[in-house]
Amino acid sequence: MNRWFVRGVILVSAVGLMPATLMAQDGNVDQAREALARQEGDADATKQLEEVFQAAEKNYSLQKKGTHSLNYSFDYSYTGDQRLDLEISDGSVRNLDVVPSATHNFTNAFSYDYGLLDNLTVGTRIPLVVKYDTEDELNVYDFGDISLTGRWQPFAYVPGKMSTTFFGTLNTKTGVS
């Protein structure tokens, strides 16, 4: 066969297939446009802006309004010392006695906080105290001094920046300190 003939057949078949390929590409472009078009459930810019503004609302690091919290804490302290008892008569030490003494304090405390507002939290602390003194052999089981607290955050919390919180405590002389 002639080379020119083979080249001609290839050229005619390529030109004949070209419109079909272009039409198929036009169909693919239309399908792509339909796929990328906004669907019913897609988020639009309005919804995205609304989410951003909601995230930027005032945020505080205290208890949220109407929420409660109850905490338990346990404290132990030990104080030890030695007392010298001296008896001096006629300018000389007649009797020298070293008296060791130790005091153990155990405190079980319950703290309750309530979010009055998003930026205002009030609370109370009720301690239950046990004291034991080895020298006097004194045991005390009683309520401790009840305290009332208030925390106020005047400005919203911004991550990465220092937050300002005013804190006040009123200690009442209601029990064993």
Short mmCIF file of C-alpha atoms in Angstrom, two decimals:
data_model
loop_
_atom_site.label_atom_id
_atom_site.label_comp_id
_atom_site.label_asym_id
_atom_site.label_seq_id
_atom_site.Cartn_x
_atom_site.Cartn_y
_atom_site.Cartn_z
CA MET A 1 0.00 0.00 0.00
CA ASN A 2 0.93 3.42 -0.65
CA ARG A 3 2.27 5.51 2.18
CA TRP A 4 0.20 8.46 1.07
CA PHE A 5 -2.91 6.40 1.19
CA VAL A 6 -2.24 5.22 4.77
CA ARG A 7 -1.50 8.77 5.86
CA GLY A 8 -4.70 10.00 4.26
CA VAL A 9 -6.81 7.35 6.01
CA ILE A 10 -5.26 8.27 9.35
CA LEU A 11 -5.83 11.99 8.72
CA VAL A 12 -9.49 11.51 7.70
CA SER A 13 -10.25 9.29 10.71
CA ALA A 14 -8.57 11.78 13.07
CA VAL A 15 -10.57 14.68 11.60
CA GLY A 16 -13.74 12.58 11.79
CA LEU A 17 -13.20 11.74 15.49
CA MET A 18 -12.30 15.30 16.48
CA PRO A 19 -15.87 16.70 16.61
CA ALA A 20 -16.99 13.73 18.71
CA THR A 21 -14.12 14.34 21.15
CA LEU A 22 -14.91 18.06 21.37
CA MET A 23 -18.58 17.32 21.99
CA ALA A 24 -17.63 14.85 24.72
CA GLN A 25 -15.42 17.52 26.31
CA ASP A 26 -18.30 20.03 26.19
CA GLY A 27 -20.47 17.45 27.95
CA ASN A 28 -17.78 16.93 30.63
CA VAL A 29 -17.49 20.69 31.18
CA ASP A 30 -21.26 20.95 31.64
CA GLN A 31 -21.21 18.04 34.09
CA ALA A 32 -18.35 19.67 36.01
CA ARG A 33 -20.29 22.97 36.19
CA GLU A 34 -23.33 21.17 37.55
CA ALA A 35 -21.22 19.31 40.12
CA LEU A 36 -19.55 22.52 41.31
CA ALA A 37 -22.77 24.53 41.41
CA ARG A 38 -24.15 25.28 44.89
CA GLN A 39 -26.32 22.51 46.21
CA GLU A 40 -29.16 22.89 48.71
CA GLY A 41 -27.13 21.77 51.78
CA ASP A 42 -23.94 23.70 50.92
CA ALA A 43 -22.77 26.45 53.26
CA ASP A 44 -22.66 29.92 51.82
CA ALA A 45 -20.70 32.99 52.88
CA THR A 46 -23.56 34.20 55.09
CA LYS A 47 -23.53 31.03 57.17
CA GLN A 48 -19.75 31.10 57.42
CA LEU A 49 -19.75 34.74 58.60
CA GLU A 50 -22.44 33.92 61.15
CA GLU A 51 -20.27 31.10 62.54
CA VAL A 52 -17.27 33.46 62.77
CA PHE A 53 -19.29 36.10 64.64
CA GLN A 54 -20.70 33.52 67.04
CA ALA A 55 -17.16 32.33 67.77
CA ALA A 56 -16.14 35.94 68.48
CA GLU A 57 -18.88 36.45 71.10
CA LYS A 58 -17.81 37.35 74.61
CA ASN A 59 -16.14 34.41 76.26
CA TYR A 60 -15.30 34.25 79.98
CA SER A 61 -13.14 31.82 81.93
CA LEU A 62 -15.43 31.72 85.00
CA GLN A 63 -18.44 29.47 85.62
CA LYS A 64 -21.13 29.85 82.96
CA LYS A 65 -24.43 31.41 84.04
CA GLY A 66 -26.55 28.92 85.99
CA THR A 67 -23.85 26.24 86.38
CA HIS A 68 -22.76 24.69 89.68
CA SER A 69 -19.54 23.10 90.85
CA LEU A 70 -18.69 21.25 94.04
CA ASN A 71 -15.07 20.56 94.96
CA TYR A 72 -13.45 18.65 97.80
CA SER A 73 -10.00 19.35 99.20
CA PHE A 74 -7.89 17.87 101.97
CA ASP A 75 -5.12 19.72 103.81
CA TYR A 76 -2.68 18.50 106.42
CA SER A 77 -0.24 20.59 108.41
CA TYR A 78 2.23 19.71 111.12
CA THR A 79 3.88 22.10 113.54
CA GLY A 80 6.55 20.77 115.86
CA ASP A 81 8.70 22.52 118.42
CA GLN A 82 10.62 21.92 121.62
CA ARG A 83 10.12 23.98 124.76
CA LEU A 84 12.74 24.43 127.45
CA ASP A 85 11.57 24.47 131.07
CA LEU A 86 14.21 25.96 133.36
CA GLU A 87 14.23 26.26 137.12
CA ILE A 88 16.73 28.84 138.28
CA SER A 89 17.45 29.31 141.97
CA ASP A 90 20.32 31.25 143.54
CA GLY A 91 21.62 32.14 140.06
CA SER A 92 22.10 28.58 138.91
CA VAL A 93 20.03 26.21 136.79
CA ARG A 94 18.54 23.58 139.04
CA ASN A 95 16.23 21.84 136.61
CA LEU A 96 16.35 21.66 132.81
CA ASP A 97 13.61 19.90 130.92
CA VAL A 98 13.06 19.71 127.14
CA VAL A 99 9.38 19.30 126.28
CA PRO A 100 8.58 18.31 122.69
CA SER A 101 5.28 19.51 121.29
CA ALA A 102 3.52 18.81 118.02
CA THR A 103 0.26 19.93 116.49
CA HIS A 104 -1.45 18.06 113.65
CA ASN A 105 -4.19 19.78 111.63
CA PHE A 106 -6.44 17.90 109.22
CA THR A 107 -8.91 19.90 107.13
CA ASN A 108 -11.56 18.44 104.84
CA ALA A 109 -13.17 21.27 102.87
CA PHE A 110 -16.12 21.43 100.52
CA SER A 111 -16.26 24.36 98.10
CA TYR A 112 -19.40 25.24 96.17
CA ASP A 113 -19.39 27.71 93.24
CA TYR A 114 -22.34 29.07 91.29
CA GLY A 115 -22.22 31.04 88.04
CA LEU A 116 -24.45 34.02 88.77
CA LEU A 117 -23.57 35.56 85.39
CA ASP A 118 -21.11 34.48 82.70
CA ASN A 119 -18.57 36.89 84.19
CA LEU A 120 -19.56 36.65 87.89
CA THR A 121 -19.13 33.58 90.10
CA VAL A 122 -20.01 33.37 93.79
CA GLY A 123 -19.09 30.58 96.15
CA THR A 124 -18.58 29.33 99.67
CA ARG A 125 -16.08 27.06 101.42
CA ILE A 126 -17.05 24.93 104.43
CA PRO A 127 -14.09 23.27 106.18
CA LEU A 128 -14.32 20.39 108.65
CA VAL A 129 -11.31 20.59 110.98
CA VAL A 130 -9.57 18.03 113.20
CA LYS A 131 -6.74 19.25 115.46
CA TYR A 132 -4.54 17.15 117.69
CA ASP A 133 -1.94 18.59 120.06
CA THR A 134 0.51 16.07 121.57
CA GLU A 135 1.55 18.16 124.58
CA ASP A 136 -1.91 19.08 125.80
CA GLU A 137 -3.43 15.90 124.38
CA LEU A 138 -6.11 18.10 122.93
CA ASN A 139 -8.45 16.80 120.24
CA VAL A 140 -10.80 19.17 118.41
CA TYR A 141 -13.41 18.09 115.86
CA ASP A 142 -15.37 21.07 114.54
CA PHE A 143 -16.36 23.22 111.60
CA GLY A 144 -13.69 25.60 110.41
CA ASP A 145 -14.13 29.24 109.48
CA ILE A 146 -16.63 29.45 106.62
CA SER A 147 -15.61 31.75 103.77
CA LEU A 148 -17.60 33.43 101.01
CA THR A 149 -15.98 34.25 97.68
CA GLY A 150 -16.75 36.31 94.62
CA ARG A 151 -14.96 36.40 91.28
CA TRP A 152 -15.70 39.01 88.61
CA GLN A 153 -14.16 39.17 85.14
CA PRO A 154 -14.96 42.62 83.65
CA PHE A 155 -13.52 41.89 80.20
CA ALA A 156 -14.02 38.88 77.95
CA TYR A 157 -11.29 36.26 77.82
CA VAL A 158 -9.11 36.46 74.70
CA PRO A 159 -6.82 33.45 74.10
CA GLY A 160 -3.16 34.42 74.23
CA LYS A 161 -3.80 37.60 76.22
CA MET A 162 -3.84 38.23 79.95
CA SER A 163 -7.30 38.13 81.47
CA THR A 164 -8.34 40.33 84.39
CA THR A 165 -10.30 38.78 87.24
CA PHE A 166 -11.17 40.49 90.52
CA PHE A 167 -11.37 38.12 93.46
CA GLY A 168 -12.66 38.78 96.94
CA THR A 169 -13.04 36.59 100.02
CA LEU A 170 -14.89 37.17 103.27
CA ASN A 171 -13.69 34.88 106.06
CA THR A 172 -16.18 34.51 108.89
CA LYS A 173 -15.22 33.57 112.43
CA THR A 174 -17.74 30.74 112.66
CA GLY A 175 -15.59 27.84 113.75
CA VAL A 176 -12.11 26.66 114.61
CA SER A 177 -9.37 28.44 112.70
#
